[in-house]
Coordinates of N, CA and C in Angstrom, one line a residue:
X1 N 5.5 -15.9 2.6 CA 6.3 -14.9 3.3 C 6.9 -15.5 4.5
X2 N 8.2 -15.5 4.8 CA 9.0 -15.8 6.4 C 8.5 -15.2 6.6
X3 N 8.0 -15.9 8.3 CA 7.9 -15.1 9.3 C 6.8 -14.7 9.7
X4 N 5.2 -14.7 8.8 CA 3.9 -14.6 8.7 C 3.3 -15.5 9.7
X5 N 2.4 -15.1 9.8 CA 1.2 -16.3 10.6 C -0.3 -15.6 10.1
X6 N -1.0 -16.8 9.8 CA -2.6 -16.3 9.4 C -3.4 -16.0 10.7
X7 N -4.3 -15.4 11.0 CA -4.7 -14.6 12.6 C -6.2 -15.2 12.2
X8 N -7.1 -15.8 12.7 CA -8.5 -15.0 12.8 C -9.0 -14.5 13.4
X9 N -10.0 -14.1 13.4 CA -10.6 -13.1 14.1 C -10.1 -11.7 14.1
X10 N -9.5 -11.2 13.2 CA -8.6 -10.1 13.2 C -9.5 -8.8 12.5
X11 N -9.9 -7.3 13.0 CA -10.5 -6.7 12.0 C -9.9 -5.9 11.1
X12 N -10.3 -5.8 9.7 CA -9.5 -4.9 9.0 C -10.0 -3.8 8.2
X13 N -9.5 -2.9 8.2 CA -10.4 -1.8 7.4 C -8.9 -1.5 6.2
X14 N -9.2 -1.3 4.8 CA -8.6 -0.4 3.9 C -9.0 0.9 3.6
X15 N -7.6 1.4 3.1 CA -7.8 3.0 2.8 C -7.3 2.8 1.4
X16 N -8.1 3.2 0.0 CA -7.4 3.6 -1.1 C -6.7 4.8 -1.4
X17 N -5.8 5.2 -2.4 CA -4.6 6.1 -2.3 C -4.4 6.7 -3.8
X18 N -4.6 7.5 -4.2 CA -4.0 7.9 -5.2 C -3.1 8.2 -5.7
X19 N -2.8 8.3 -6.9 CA -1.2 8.6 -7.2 C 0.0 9.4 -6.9
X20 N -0.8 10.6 -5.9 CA -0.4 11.9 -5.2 C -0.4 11.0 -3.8
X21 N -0.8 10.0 -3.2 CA -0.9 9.7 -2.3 C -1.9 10.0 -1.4
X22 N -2.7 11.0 -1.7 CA -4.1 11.3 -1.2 C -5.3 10.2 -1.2
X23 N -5.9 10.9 0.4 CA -6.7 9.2 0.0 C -8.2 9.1 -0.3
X24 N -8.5 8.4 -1.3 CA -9.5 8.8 -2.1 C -10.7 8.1 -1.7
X25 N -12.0 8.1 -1.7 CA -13.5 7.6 -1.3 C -13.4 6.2 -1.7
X26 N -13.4 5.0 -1.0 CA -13.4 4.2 -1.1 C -14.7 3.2 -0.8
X27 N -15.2 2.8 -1.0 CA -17.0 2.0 -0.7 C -16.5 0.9 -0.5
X28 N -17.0 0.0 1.1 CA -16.6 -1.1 1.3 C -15.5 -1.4 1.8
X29 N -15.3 -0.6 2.7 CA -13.6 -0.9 2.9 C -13.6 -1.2 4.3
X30 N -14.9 -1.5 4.9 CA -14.7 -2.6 6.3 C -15.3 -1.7 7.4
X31 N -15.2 -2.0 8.7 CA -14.1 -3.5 8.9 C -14.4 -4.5 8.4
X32 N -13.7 -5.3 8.4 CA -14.5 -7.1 8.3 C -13.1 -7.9 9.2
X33 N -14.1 -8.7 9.3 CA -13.1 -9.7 10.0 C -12.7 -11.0 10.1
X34 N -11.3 -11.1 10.1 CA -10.6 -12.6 9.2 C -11.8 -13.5 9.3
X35 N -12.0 -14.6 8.8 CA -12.6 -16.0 9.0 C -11.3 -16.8 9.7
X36 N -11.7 -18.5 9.7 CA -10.7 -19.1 10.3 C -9.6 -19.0 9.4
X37 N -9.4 -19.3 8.3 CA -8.2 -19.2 7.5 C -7.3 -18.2 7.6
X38 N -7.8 -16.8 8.2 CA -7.0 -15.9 8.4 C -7.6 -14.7 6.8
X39 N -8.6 -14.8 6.4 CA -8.8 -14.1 4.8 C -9.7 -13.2 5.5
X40 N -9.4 -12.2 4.7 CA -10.7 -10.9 4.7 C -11.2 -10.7 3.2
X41 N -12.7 -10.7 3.6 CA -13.4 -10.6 2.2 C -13.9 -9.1 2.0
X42 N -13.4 -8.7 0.9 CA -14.3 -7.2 1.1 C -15.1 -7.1 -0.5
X43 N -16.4 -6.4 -0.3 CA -17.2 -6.0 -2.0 C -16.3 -4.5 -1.7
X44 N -15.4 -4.2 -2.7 CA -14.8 -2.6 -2.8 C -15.3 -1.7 -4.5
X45 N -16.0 -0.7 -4.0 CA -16.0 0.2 -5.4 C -15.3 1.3 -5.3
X46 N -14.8 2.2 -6.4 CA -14.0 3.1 -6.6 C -15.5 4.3 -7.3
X47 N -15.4 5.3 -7.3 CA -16.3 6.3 -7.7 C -15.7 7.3 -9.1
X48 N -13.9 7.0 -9.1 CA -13.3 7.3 -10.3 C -12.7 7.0 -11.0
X49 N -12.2 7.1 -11.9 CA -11.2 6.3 -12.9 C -9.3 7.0 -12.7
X50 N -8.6 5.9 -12.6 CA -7.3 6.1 -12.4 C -6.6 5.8 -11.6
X51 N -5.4 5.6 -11.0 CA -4.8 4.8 -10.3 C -4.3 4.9 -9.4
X52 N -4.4 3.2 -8.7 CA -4.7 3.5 -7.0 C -3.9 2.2 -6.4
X53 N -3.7 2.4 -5.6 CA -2.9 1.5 -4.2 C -4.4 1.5 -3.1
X54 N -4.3 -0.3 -2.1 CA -5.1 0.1 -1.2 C -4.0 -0.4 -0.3
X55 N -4.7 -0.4 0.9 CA -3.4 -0.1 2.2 C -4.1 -0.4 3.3
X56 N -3.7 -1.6 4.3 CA -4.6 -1.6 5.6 C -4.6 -0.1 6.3
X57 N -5.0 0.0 7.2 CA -5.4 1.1 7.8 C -4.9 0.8 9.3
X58 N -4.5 1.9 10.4 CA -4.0 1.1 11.8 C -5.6 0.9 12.3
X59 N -6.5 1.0 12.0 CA -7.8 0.4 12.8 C -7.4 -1.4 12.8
X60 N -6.8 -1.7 12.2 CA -6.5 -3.5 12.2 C -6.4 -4.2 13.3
X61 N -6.8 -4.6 14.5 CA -6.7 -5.1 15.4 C -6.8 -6.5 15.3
X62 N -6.1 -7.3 16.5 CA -6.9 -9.0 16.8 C -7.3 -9.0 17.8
X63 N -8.8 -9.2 17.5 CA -9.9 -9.2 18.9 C -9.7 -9.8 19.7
X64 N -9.6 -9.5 21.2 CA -9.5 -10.3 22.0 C -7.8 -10.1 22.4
X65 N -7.3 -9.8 21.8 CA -5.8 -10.4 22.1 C -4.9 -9.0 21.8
X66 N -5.0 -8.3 22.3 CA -4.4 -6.9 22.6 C -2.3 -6.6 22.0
X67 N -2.3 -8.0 22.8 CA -0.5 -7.8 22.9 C -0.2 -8.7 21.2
X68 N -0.5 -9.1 20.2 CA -0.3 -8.9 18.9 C -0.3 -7.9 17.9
X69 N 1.1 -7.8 17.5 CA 1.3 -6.4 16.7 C 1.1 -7.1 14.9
X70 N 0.5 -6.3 14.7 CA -0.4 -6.1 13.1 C 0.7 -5.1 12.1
X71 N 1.5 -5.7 11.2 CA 1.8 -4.5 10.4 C 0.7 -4.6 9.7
X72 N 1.1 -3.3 8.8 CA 0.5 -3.1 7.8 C 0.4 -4.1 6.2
X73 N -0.6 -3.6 5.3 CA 0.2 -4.0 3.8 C -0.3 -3.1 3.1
X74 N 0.3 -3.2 1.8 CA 0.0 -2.7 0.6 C -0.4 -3.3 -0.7
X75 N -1.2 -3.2 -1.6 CA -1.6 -3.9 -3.0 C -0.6 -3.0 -3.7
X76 N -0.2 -3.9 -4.7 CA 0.5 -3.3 -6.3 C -0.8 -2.5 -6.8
X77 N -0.1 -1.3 -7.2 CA -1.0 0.0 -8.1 C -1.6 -0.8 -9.0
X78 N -2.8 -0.6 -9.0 CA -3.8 -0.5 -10.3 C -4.8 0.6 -10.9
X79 N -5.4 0.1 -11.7 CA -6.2 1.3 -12.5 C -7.3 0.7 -12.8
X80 N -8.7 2.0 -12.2 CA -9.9 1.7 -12.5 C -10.0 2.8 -14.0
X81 N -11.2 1.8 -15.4 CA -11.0 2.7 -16.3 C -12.7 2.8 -16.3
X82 N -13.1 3.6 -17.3 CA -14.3 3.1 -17.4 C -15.3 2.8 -18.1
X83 N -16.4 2.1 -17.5 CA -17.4 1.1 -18.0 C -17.3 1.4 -19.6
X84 N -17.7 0.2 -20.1 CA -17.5 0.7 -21.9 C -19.5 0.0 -21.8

């Protein structure tokens, strides 16, 4: 992406979203905070089946460094089905 820079140290929390846009119980969604490469690792479970968007959250900050503005993002919709 133009224009990007990888951050570390940066904390990030997600919110998952439902199809109505409501936002639904999400397990594991942080904070955590970048490594040197700039990656956030998260373990995330869902408790339903059906489809969802996750979305940073404004809790996102970069520690230490206040005057850095953080947008947001968004994942492509997916769908949890279940366990067979």
């Amino acid at each position: 992406m133009t224009g990007t820079t990888t951050v570390a140290g940066m904390s990030v929390m997600l919110g998952a979203f439902n199809n109505n846009g409501q936002t639904v119980v999400l397990y594991g969604a942080g904070p955590v905070t970048t490594d040197a490469l700039g990656l956030a690792t998260f373990k995330l479970s869902l408790n339903k089946t059906g489809a969802y968007v996750l979305r940073t959250t404004n809790e996102s900050t970069v520690l230490g460094r206040t005057g850095i503005t953080v947008t947001g993002a968004e994942s492509r919709k997916f769908n949890v089905k279940p366990a067979k």
